[in-house]
Amino acid sequence: MTIQRADTKQKILRAAYELFYRQGISRVSVDAIAARAGVTKRTVYYHFASKDEIAGGVLDVQHLLLMQQFEGWVGGVSGGVTEILSALFDKLEAWSERPDWLGSGFSRIAAELADMPGHPARQAAKRHKGAVEAWLAERLGDAGAMAPEQLARQVMVLIEGAMGLALIHNDRGYITAAGHAARSVAQVNTPTG
Amino acid sequence: MTIQRADTKQKILRAAYELFYRQGISRVSVDAIAARAGVTKRTVYYHFASKDEIAGGVLDVQHLLLMQQFEGWVGGVSGGVTEILSALFDKLEAWSERPDWLGSGFSRIAAELADMPGHPARQAAKRHKGAVEAWLAERLGDAGAMAPEQLARQVMVLIEGAMGLALIHNDRGYITAAGHAARSVAQVNTPTG
DNA sequence: GTTCGTCGTCTCACTGGTGAGTATACTTTA
DNA sequence: TAAAGTATACTCACCAGTGAGACGACGAAC
């Protein structure tokens, strides 16, 4: 039955996401995914051709969810560039307070698979980061930034670095610092007024 | 013989470094390390108690090498904050041009082991990043930065993010952008003059 | 409206291979 | 000869992926 099928597949994807986010791809076995989803491994391989395909599926779902997340965080902000950046980094900081927070799953998987540029999960990470940057550039442009693409790229670097160092040091102060830096960069980037 | 012993141990560490840097820890087997070092696995386990201990040893060596690297890059720069930051990001960009470049090994291993804060390699990464930040703060303070610790932290975020995104997108433009951002941040941070 | 065959979905049990780590014995050198 | 260092050959657990078939729903035949 179609409904049953979709349900099982979603269960597998959810289980895989939880495990992949915590442990990365290499250290998670398909057996573990199956066990967490409450099905047998053979069922997993009925729905997915390979472990890599599961990873690809997980990241596709996450990409959609995260774009909604960003839109929800910043979509309603009505001020200028500074207000957008403040809102963005505040939300990032709040997100990082969650007890199960382990940084950006996309970045961590890209780091894990650094030597495999063609891996589906690497490609998904690249597409995701590119989409976020483009979305941010548009938001910043609408808010009156002078060189929105350039500013968006610098802000992306700050987000990426803040997540990485907050994780390494288990210190959210890096996100605060990145927020300050983002506003400094925007200030230099903006016609004085 | 002590010399022989040290020699074999160094060979193992070098082989392990090359494999770990490329593939991370999980995907590298002790068999592979032994093969690359030209010894048997039993010999590896004579010199190291476990795979984790090999990883820790590798990162300890890398930490020393990288601190020398940074000192070599920036130690001779005699200008102010802007000159130091320019030199730093120029060197980072040049480093990233190397064909076998795969970002910061410390960051990538920290990402891989995100769920294991007590792992020796995680601890080593944390110590390393902390040491670099402290060193940078000192350099920036000597060069006349107003709030060197704060600036160093922001620059660390930019370095971290630049490495991460340059790797994901295979685009060194992120390092250039980070360099510009660093100088913007420093400019805001500095008494006008 | 009951039997039958088919299809989508799922399980059990397995393969071939690799993982970390080790028991034991041989070699070299002081 | 005693100790350090290396090798052969192994244990046991786990891995990605598969072969063969069981279960239940559903339409067709009668």
Tab-separated table of C-alpha atoms (C1' of nucleotides) in Angstrom:
chain	number	residue	atom	x	y	z
A	1	MET	CA	0.000	0.000	0.000
A	2	THR	CA	1.304	3.410	-0.964
A	3	ILE	CA	0.632	5.063	2.371
A	4	GLN	CA	2.416	2.318	4.253
A	5	ARG	CA	5.367	2.543	1.895
A	6	ALA	CA	5.799	6.264	2.313
A	7	ASP	CA	5.494	5.896	6.045
A	8	THR	CA	8.246	3.311	6.279
A	9	LYS	CA	10.499	5.330	4.030
A	10	GLN	CA	9.982	8.428	6.157
A	11	LYS	CA	10.689	6.446	9.295
A	12	ILE	CA	13.971	5.271	7.797
A	13	LEU	CA	14.915	8.796	6.723
A	14	ARG	CA	14.171	10.179	10.165
A	15	ALA	CA	16.170	7.466	11.902
A	16	ALA	CA	19.041	7.964	9.475
A	17	TYR	CA	19.001	11.720	10.035
A	18	GLU	CA	19.222	11.359	13.800
A	19	LEU	CA	22.127	8.962	13.560
A	20	PHE	CA	23.977	10.784	10.777
A	21	TYR	CA	23.681	14.145	12.517
A	22	ARG	CA	25.161	12.749	15.691
A	23	GLN	CA	27.815	10.437	14.317
A	24	GLY	CA	28.462	11.356	10.718
A	25	ILE	CA	28.067	8.939	7.856
A	26	SER	CA	30.998	6.548	8.203
A	27	ARG	CA	30.343	5.594	11.793
A	28	VAL	CA	26.670	4.821	11.266
A	29	SER	CA	25.843	1.369	9.975
A	30	VAL	CA	22.810	0.487	7.921
A	31	ASP	CA	22.042	-2.060	10.635
A	32	ALA	CA	21.832	0.770	13.155
A	33	ILE	CA	19.531	2.787	10.898
A	34	ALA	CA	17.283	-0.216	10.423
A	35	ALA	CA	17.169	-0.930	14.148
A	36	ARG	CA	16.308	2.672	14.981
A	37	ALA	CA	13.615	2.754	12.323
A	38	GLY	CA	12.199	-0.506	13.634
A	39	VAL	CA	12.614	-2.430	10.387
A	40	THR	CA	15.099	-4.940	9.088
A	41	LYS	CA	18.074	-4.044	7.000
A	42	ARG	CA	16.539	-5.792	4.028
A	43	THR	CA	13.642	-3.356	4.196
A	44	VAL	CA	16.027	-0.436	4.170
A	45	TYR	CA	17.561	-1.816	0.999
A	46	TYR	CA	14.134	-2.230	-0.452
A	47	HIS	CA	13.582	1.527	-0.219
A	48	PHE	CA	17.121	2.716	-0.918
A	49	ALA	CA	19.728	1.393	-3.298
A	50	SER	CA	22.685	2.087	-1.041
A	51	LYS	CA	23.845	3.800	2.111
A	52	ASP	CA	24.961	6.785	0.049
A	53	GLU	CA	21.470	7.132	-1.340
A	54	ILE	CA	20.051	7.229	2.188
A	55	ALA	CA	22.482	10.009	3.019
A	56	GLY	CA	21.457	11.915	-0.085
A	57	GLY	CA	17.805	11.559	0.819
A	58	VAL	CA	18.381	12.739	4.359
A	59	LEU	CA	20.201	15.851	3.200
A	60	ASP	CA	17.577	16.703	0.602
A	61	VAL	CA	14.954	16.741	3.342
A	62	GLN	CA	17.179	18.737	5.666
A	63	HIS	CA	17.841	21.320	2.988
A	64	LEU	CA	14.131	22.060	2.632
A	65	LEU	CA	13.614	22.195	6.386
A	66	LEU	CA	16.562	24.522	6.915
A	67	MET	CA	15.532	26.946	4.204
A	68	GLN	CA	12.152	27.199	5.937
A	69	GLN	CA	13.988	27.643	9.215
A	70	PHE	CA	16.030	30.566	7.889
A	71	GLU	CA	13.008	32.146	6.301
A	72	GLY	CA	11.158	31.832	9.595
A	73	TRP	CA	14.020	33.390	11.491
A	74	VAL	CA	14.579	36.400	9.284
A	75	GLY	CA	11.565	36.594	6.977
A	76	GLY	CA	9.562	38.779	9.316
A	77	VAL	CA	12.340	41.225	10.179
A	78	SER	CA	11.456	44.584	8.751
A	79	GLY	CA	14.513	46.714	9.563
A	80	GLY	CA	17.714	47.302	7.665
A	81	VAL	CA	20.833	45.221	7.246
A	82	THR	CA	21.869	45.546	10.873
A	83	GLU	CA	18.521	44.310	12.138
A	84	ILE	CA	18.594	41.316	9.818
A	85	LEU	CA	22.075	40.354	10.908
A	86	SER	CA	21.237	40.780	14.583
A	87	ALA	CA	18.159	38.601	14.230
A	88	LEU	CA	20.073	35.997	12.290
A	89	PHE	CA	22.901	35.599	14.777
A	90	ASP	CA	20.524	35.728	17.735
A	91	LYS	CA	18.595	32.829	16.274
A	92	LEU	CA	21.754	30.926	15.496
A	93	GLU	CA	22.882	31.372	19.063
A	94	ALA	CA	19.526	30.172	20.407
A	95	TRP	CA	19.670	27.176	18.112
A	96	SER	CA	23.143	26.308	19.366
A	97	GLU	CA	21.847	26.207	22.940
A	98	ARG	CA	19.853	23.073	22.236
A	99	PRO	CA	21.334	20.190	24.216
A	100	ASP	CA	21.684	17.947	21.179
A	101	TRP	CA	23.239	20.672	19.036
A	102	LEU	CA	26.300	19.570	17.100
A	103	GLY	CA	26.792	22.356	14.585
A	104	SER	CA	25.813	22.307	10.943
A	105	GLY	CA	25.212	18.781	9.735
A	106	PHE	CA	26.015	19.797	6.162
A	107	SER	CA	29.376	21.272	7.119
A	108	ARG	CA	30.310	18.324	9.256
A	109	ILE	CA	29.482	15.834	6.545
A	110	ALA	CA	31.413	17.895	4.014
A	111	ALA	CA	34.388	17.832	6.383
A	112	GLU	CA	34.067	14.095	6.822
A	113	LEU	CA	33.908	13.498	3.070
A	114	ALA	CA	36.483	16.127	2.125
A	115	ASP	CA	38.363	13.726	-0.135
A	116	MET	CA	35.246	12.683	-2.050
A	117	PRO	CA	34.025	15.763	-3.940
A	118	GLY	CA	31.682	13.677	-6.054
A	119	HIS	CA	29.847	12.032	-3.167
A	120	PRO	CA	26.089	12.745	-3.241
A	121	ALA	CA	26.220	14.107	0.295
A	122	ARG	CA	29.060	16.489	-0.611
A	123	GLN	CA	27.113	17.747	-3.586
A	124	ALA	CA	24.052	18.222	-1.400
A	125	ALA	CA	26.084	20.227	1.097
A	126	LYS	CA	27.479	22.426	-1.654
A	127	ARG	CA	24.044	23.081	-3.101
A	128	HIS	CA	22.660	23.851	0.344
A	129	LYS	CA	25.339	26.355	1.299
A	130	GLY	CA	25.059	27.977	-2.093
A	131	ALA	CA	21.297	28.310	-1.728
A	132	VAL	CA	21.587	29.839	1.728
A	133	GLU	CA	24.137	32.353	0.469
A	134	ALA	CA	21.929	33.317	-2.473
A	135	TRP	CA	18.905	33.668	-0.213
A	136	LEU	CA	20.882	35.814	2.204
A	137	ALA	CA	22.192	38.032	-0.576
A	138	GLU	CA	18.646	38.654	-1.715
A	139	ARG	CA	17.468	39.501	1.790
A	140	LEU	CA	20.384	41.844	2.322
A	141	GLY	CA	19.881	43.445	-1.053
A	142	ASP	CA	16.217	44.076	-0.289
A	143	ALA	CA	17.269	45.623	3.009
A	144	GLY	CA	19.478	48.105	1.218
A	145	ALA	CA	22.962	46.606	1.354
A	146	MET	CA	25.348	48.192	-1.093
A	147	ALA	CA	27.072	45.033	-2.308
A	148	PRO	CA	24.736	42.287	-1.133
A	149	GLU	CA	26.536	39.344	-2.792
A	150	GLN	CA	29.831	40.338	-1.275
A	151	LEU	CA	28.298	40.968	2.145
A	152	ALA	CA	26.365	37.695	2.040
A	153	ARG	CA	29.546	35.822	1.313
A	154	GLN	CA	31.317	37.426	4.254
A	155	VAL	CA	28.374	36.693	6.529
A	156	MET	CA	28.361	33.073	5.363
A	157	VAL	CA	32.020	32.829	6.318
A	158	LEU	CA	31.182	34.192	9.753
A	159	ILE	CA	28.297	31.757	10.244
A	160	GLU	CA	30.409	28.841	9.124
A	161	GLY	CA	33.293	29.771	11.372
A	162	ALA	CA	31.082	30.525	14.338
A	163	MET	CA	29.397	27.124	14.139
A	164	GLY	CA	32.729	25.381	13.805
A	165	LEU	CA	34.465	27.088	16.692
A	166	ALA	CA	31.421	27.034	18.966
A	167	LEU	CA	31.399	23.290	18.486
A	168	ILE	CA	35.121	22.781	19.001
A	169	HIS	CA	35.266	24.897	22.130
A	170	ASN	CA	31.707	24.267	23.286
A	171	ASP	CA	31.456	28.025	23.680
A	172	ARG	CA	28.622	30.029	22.180
A	173	GLY	CA	30.691	33.180	22.610
A	174	TYR	CA	32.025	32.541	19.131
A	175	ILE	CA	28.559	33.073	17.717
A	176	THR	CA	28.208	36.347	19.589
A	177	ALA	CA	31.604	37.425	18.308
A	178	ALA	CA	30.621	36.494	14.783
A	179	GLY	CA	27.456	38.565	15.116
A	180	HIS	CA	29.487	41.595	16.147
A	181	ALA	CA	31.890	41.012	13.287
A	182	ALA	CA	29.005	40.731	10.831
A	183	ARG	CA	27.639	44.097	11.890
A	184	SER	CA	31.106	45.624	11.619
A	185	VAL	CA	31.513	44.283	8.120
A	186	ALA	CA	28.072	45.558	7.135
A	187	GLN	CA	28.855	48.963	8.594
A	188	VAL	CA	32.011	49.301	6.505
A	189	ASN	CA	30.025	48.007	3.529
A	190	THR	CA	27.230	50.537	3.946
A	191	PRO	CA	27.065	54.193	2.887
A	192	THR	CA	27.455	56.162	6.116
A	193	GLY	CA	24.206	57.577	7.353
B	1	MET	CA	67.698	0.417	19.671
B	2	THR	CA	66.341	3.817	20.586
B	3	ILE	CA	67.104	5.379	17.223
B	4	GLN	CA	65.421	2.528	15.390
B	5	ARG	CA	62.452	2.762	17.692
B	6	ALA	CA	62.008	6.460	17.222
B	7	ASP	CA	62.424	6.059	13.491
B	8	THR	CA	59.696	3.454	13.202
B	9	LYS	CA	57.399	5.464	15.420
B	10	GLN	CA	57.923	8.558	13.290
B	11	LYS	CA	57.253	6.561	10.150
B	12	ILE	CA	53.977	5.359	11.617
B	13	LEU	CA	53.008	8.875	12.674
B	14	ARG	CA	53.769	10.259	9.238
B	15	ALA	CA	51.793	7.529	7.489
B	16	ALA	CA	48.903	8.012	9.898
B	17	TYR	CA	48.939	11.757	9.332
B	18	GLU	CA	48.756	11.403	5.570
B	19	LEU	CA	45.834	9.009	5.799
B	20	PHE	CA	43.962	10.828	8.569
B	21	TYR	CA	44.277	14.189	6.839
B	22	ARG	CA	42.834	12.809	3.663
B	23	GLN	CA	40.160	10.479	5.012
B	24	GLY	CA	39.502	11.370	8.612
B	25	ILE	CA	39.871	8.936	11.457
B	26	SER	CA	36.961	6.529	11.081
B	27	ARG	CA	37.634	5.617	7.487
B	28	VAL	CA	41.316	4.847	8.048
B	29	SER	CA	42.149	1.393	9.325
B	30	VAL	CA	45.173	0.509	11.401
B	31	ASP	CA	45.972	-2.027	8.701
B	32	ALA	CA	46.182	0.805	6.187
B	33	ILE	CA	48.441	2.825	8.470
B	34	ALA	CA	50.726	-0.171	8.962
B	35	ALA	CA	50.859	-0.876	5.239
B	36	ARG	CA	51.697	2.734	4.391
B	37	ALA	CA	54.375	2.844	7.074
B	38	GLY	CA	55.823	-0.411	5.777
B	39	VAL	CA	55.419	-2.343	9.024
B	40	THR	CA	52.934	-4.867	10.304
B	41	LYS	CA	49.950	-3.997	12.416
B	42	ARG	CA	51.547	-5.681	15.414
B	43	THR	CA	54.413	-3.209	15.240
B	44	VAL	CA	51.965	-0.333	15.235
B	45	TYR	CA	50.410	-1.740	18.396
B	46	TYR	CA	53.831	-2.092	19.937
B	47	HIS	CA	54.343	1.670	19.659
B	48	PHE	CA	50.776	2.803	20.318
B	49	ALA	CA	48.157	1.446	22.660
B	50	SER	CA	45.212	2.125	20.375
B	51	LYS	CA	44.081	3.820	17.220
B	52	ASP	CA	42.923	6.802	19.272
B	53	GLU	CA	46.387	7.176	20.692
B	54	ILE	CA	47.839	7.265	17.189
B	55	ALA	CA	45.386	10.034	16.319
B	56	GLY	CA	46.369	11.966	19.423
B	57	GLY	CA	50.055	11.595	18.573
B	58	VAL	CA	49.506	12.770	15.024
B	59	LEU	CA	47.688	15.887	16.171
B	60	ASP	CA	50.307	16.735	18.786
B	61	VAL	CA	52.955	16.754	16.067
B	62	GLN	CA	50.744	18.765	13.737
B	63	HIS	CA	50.091	21.334	16.417
B	64	LEU	CA	53.800	22.055	16.789
B	65	LEU	CA	54.314	22.192	13.035
B	66	LEU	CA	51.384	24.527	12.517
B	67	MET	CA	52.412	26.951	15.241
B	68	GLN	CA	55.793	27.196	13.509
B	69	GLN	CA	53.962	27.657	10.240
B	70	PHE	CA	51.934	30.582	11.582
B	71	GLU	CA	54.964	32.139	13.174
B	72	GLY	CA	56.816	31.836	9.879
B	73	TRP	CA	53.936	33.402	7.983
B	74	VAL	CA	53.387	36.397	10.208
B	75	GLY	CA	56.382	36.594	12.528
B	76	GLY	CA	58.397	38.773	10.189
B	77	VAL	CA	55.632	41.222	9.351
B	78	SER	CA	56.516	44.578	10.803
B	79	GLY	CA	53.466	46.704	10.037
B	80	GLY	CA	50.261	47.263	11.918
B	81	VAL	CA	47.150	45.193	12.316
B	82	THR	CA	46.101	45.539	8.692
B	83	GLU	CA	49.465	44.321	7.417
B	84	ILE	CA	49.387	41.300	9.715
B	85	LEU	CA	45.901	40.336	8.625
B	86	SER	CA	46.746	40.796	4.954
B	87	ALA	CA	49.813	38.630	5.294
B	88	LEU	CA	47.896	36.004	7.215
B	89	PHE	CA	45.055	35.625	4.717
B	90	ASP	CA	47.435	35.778	1.764
B	91	LYS	CA	49.359	32.869	3.197
B	92	LEU	CA	46.200	30.960	3.970
B	93	GLU	CA	45.077	31.447	0.412
B	94	ALA	CA	48.417	30.248	-0.935
B	95	TRP	CA	48.277	27.234	1.344
B	96	SER	CA	44.813	26.371	0.087
B	97	GLU	CA	46.110	26.287	-3.495
B	98	ARG	CA	48.095	23.147	-2.813
B	99	PRO	CA	46.623	20.278	-4.807
B	100	ASP	CA	46.269	18.019	-1.794
B	101	TRP	CA	44.720	20.727	0.362
B	102	LEU	CA	41.641	19.622	2.290
B	103	GLY	CA	41.180	22.402	4.823
B	104	SER	CA	42.154	22.324	8.460
B	105	GLY	CA	42.752	18.803	9.664
B	106	PHE	CA	41.938	19.801	13.222
B	107	SER	CA	38.595	21.274	12.281
B	108	ARG	CA	37.658	18.346	10.116
B	109	ILE	CA	38.478	15.834	12.819
B	110	ALA	CA	36.544	17.874	15.373
B	111	ALA	CA	33.573	17.809	13.002
B	112	GLU	CA	33.895	14.085	12.547
B	113	LEU	CA	34.048	13.468	16.287
B	114	ALA	CA	31.475	16.077	17.247
B	115	ASP	CA	29.609	13.666	19.483
B	116	MET	CA	32.735	12.614	21.397
B	117	PRO	CA	33.959	15.685	23.301
B	118	GLY	CA	36.317	13.576	25.391
B	119	HIS	CA	38.128	11.959	22.481
B	120	PRO	CA	41.886	12.689	22.561
B	121	ALA	CA	41.746	14.082	19.040
B	122	ARG	CA	38.896	16.420	19.972
B	123	GLN	CA	40.859	17.680	22.960
B	124	ALA	CA	43.915	18.186	20.788
B	125	ALA	CA	41.866	20.195	18.300
B	126	LYS	CA	40.474	22.376	21.055
B	127	ARG	CA	43.920	23.031	22.515
B	128	HIS	CA	45.296	23.813	19.076
B	129	LYS	CA	42.608	26.314	18.135
B	130	GLY	CA	42.894	27.930	21.546
B	131	ALA	CA	46.646	28.257	21.172
B	132	VAL	CA	46.370	29.808	17.736
B	133	GLU	CA	43.823	32.304	19.010
B	134	ALA	CA	46.028	33.258	21.960
B	135	TRP	CA	49.046	33.615	19.710
B	136	LEU	CA	47.071	35.768	17.294
B	137	ALA	CA	45.766	37.980	20.101
B	138	GLU	CA	49.316	38.578	21.226
B	139	ARG	CA	50.504	39.449	17.739
B	140	LEU	CA	47.564	41.806	17.209
B	141	GLY	CA	48.103	43.395	20.607
B	142	ASP	CA	51.765	44.010	19.822
B	143	ALA	CA	50.706	45.577	16.542
B	144	GLY	CA	48.498	48.046	18.350
B	145	ALA	CA	45.015	46.538	18.206
B	146	MET	CA	42.627	48.126	20.677
B	147	ALA	CA	40.893	44.968	21.876
B	148	PRO	CA	43.224	42.221	20.688
B	149	GLU	CA	41.418	39.277	22.311
B	150	GLN	CA	38.122	40.272	20.793
B	151	LEU	CA	39.665	40.921	17.399
B	152	ALA	CA	41.602	37.663	17.483
B	153	ARG	CA	38.412	35.762	18.193
B	154	GLN	CA	36.652	37.391	15.272
B	155	VAL	CA	39.580	36.680	12.984
B	156	MET	CA	39.602	33.061	14.124
B	157	VAL	CA	35.936	32.809	13.170
B	158	LEU	CA	36.783	34.190	9.745
B	159	ILE	CA	39.663	31.775	9.240
B	160	GLU	CA	37.556	28.838	10.326
B	161	GLY	CA	34.670	29.785	8.092
B	162	ALA	CA	36.890	30.560	5.125
B	163	MET	CA	38.567	27.163	5.297
B	164	GLY	CA	35.236	25.394	5.622
B	165	LEU	CA	33.499	27.114	2.749
B	166	ALA	CA	36.536	27.083	0.484
B	167	LEU	CA	36.562	23.333	0.941
B	168	ILE	CA	32.837	22.816	0.423
B	169	HIS	CA	32.695	24.964	-2.714
B	170	ASN	CA	36.249	24.343	-3.858
B	171	ASP	CA	36.500	28.103	-4.230
B	172	ARG	CA	39.335	30.123	-2.730
B	173	GLY	CA	37.262	33.264	-3.126
B	174	TYR	CA	35.932	32.603	0.351
B	175	ILE	CA	39.395	33.121	1.770
B	176	THR	CA	39.762	36.409	-0.078
B	177	ALA	CA	36.369	37.484	1.198
B	178	ALA	CA	37.367	36.527	4.729
B	179	GLY	CA	40.527	38.601	4.419
B	180	HIS	CA	38.495	41.640	3.405
B	181	ALA	CA	36.098	41.039	6.268
B	182	ALA	CA	38.986	40.754	8.710
B	183	ARG	CA	40.349	44.118	7.688
B	184	SER	CA	36.884	45.641	7.948
B	185	VAL	CA	36.483	44.284	11.438
B	186	ALA	CA	39.911	45.535	12.435
B	187	GLN	CA	39.129	48.956	11.010
B	188	VAL	CA	35.981	49.275	13.106
B	189	ASN	CA	37.943	47.946	16.061
B	190	THR	CA	40.751	50.487	15.665
B	191	PRO	CA	40.889	54.113	16.752
B	192	THR	CA	40.523	56.115	13.556
B	193	GLY	CA	43.791	57.565	12.339
C	1	DG	C1'	-18.754	-14.513	-2.242
C	2	DT	C1'	-15.155	-17.577	-2.284
C	3	DT	C1'	-10.994	-19.141	-4.363
C	4	DC	C1'	-6.738	-17.989	-6.932
C	5	DG	C1'	-2.819	-15.527	-8.678
C	6	DT	C1'	-0.210	-11.380	-8.529
C	7	DC	C1'	2.078	-7.454	-6.612
C	8	DG	C1'	4.045	-4.471	-3.057
C	9	DT	C1'	6.248	-4.855	1.178
C	10	DC	C1'	8.757	-6.918	4.474
C	11	DT	C1'	11.700	-10.613	7.199
C	12	DC	C1'	15.285	-14.373	8.135
C	13	DA	C1'	19.439	-15.964	7.299
C	14	DC	C1'	23.321	-15.425	4.883
C	15	DT	C1'	28.027	-13.983	2.099
C	16	DG	C1'	32.423	-12.123	1.489
C	17	DG	C1'	35.103	-8.960	3.401
C	18	DT	C1'	37.139	-5.825	6.808
C	19	DG	C1'	37.451	-3.817	11.476
C	20	DA	C1'	40.415	-3.387	16.099
C	21	DG	C1'	43.195	-5.715	18.789
C	22	DT	C1'	46.253	-9.966	20.432
C	23	DA	C1'	49.043	-14.621	21.485
C	24	DT	C1'	53.166	-16.265	20.410
C	25	DA	C1'	57.405	-16.771	18.526
C	26	DC	C1'	61.425	-15.092	15.864
C	27	DT	C1'	65.265	-11.615	15.180
C	28	DT	C1'	68.498	-8.262	16.310
C	29	DT	C1'	71.633	-5.849	19.212
C	30	DA	C1'	73.836	-4.456	23.446
D	1	DT	C1'	71.577	-13.816	27.520
D	2	DA	C1'	68.181	-10.236	28.127
D	3	DA	C1'	65.499	-6.840	26.195
D	4	DA	C1'	63.511	-4.252	22.328
D	5	DG	C1'	61.371	-4.647	18.178
D	6	DT	C1'	59.152	-7.040	14.412
D	7	DA	C1'	56.475	-10.760	12.036
D	8	DT	C1'	52.950	-14.572	11.341
D	9	DA	C1'	48.690	-15.865	12.152
D	10	DC	C1'	44.914	-15.468	14.643
D	11	DT	C1'	40.060	-13.966	17.372
D	12	DC	C1'	35.792	-12.095	17.330
D	13	DA	C1'	32.806	-8.441	16.047
D	14	DC	C1'	30.962	-5.785	12.555
D	15	DC	C1'	30.178	-4.102	7.845
D	16	DA	C1'	27.478	-3.325	3.160
D	17	DG	C1'	24.784	-5.731	0.523
D	18	DT	C1'	21.792	-10.089	-1.097
D	19	DG	C1'	18.961	-14.625	-1.949
D	20	DA	C1'	14.903	-16.673	-1.105
D	21	DG	C1'	10.704	-16.558	0.497
D	22	DA	C1'	6.585	-15.049	3.791
D	23	DC	C1'	2.616	-12.017	4.564
D	24	DG	C1'	-1.346	-9.401	3.346
D	25	DA	C1'	-4.145	-6.711	0.046
D	26	DC	C1'	-6.620	-6.697	-4.151
D	27	DG	C1'	-8.682	-7.742	-8.605
D	28	DA	C1'	-10.360	-11.540	-11.580
D	29	DA	C1'	-12.671	-15.888	-12.275
D	30	DC	C1'	-16.360	-18.752	-11.370
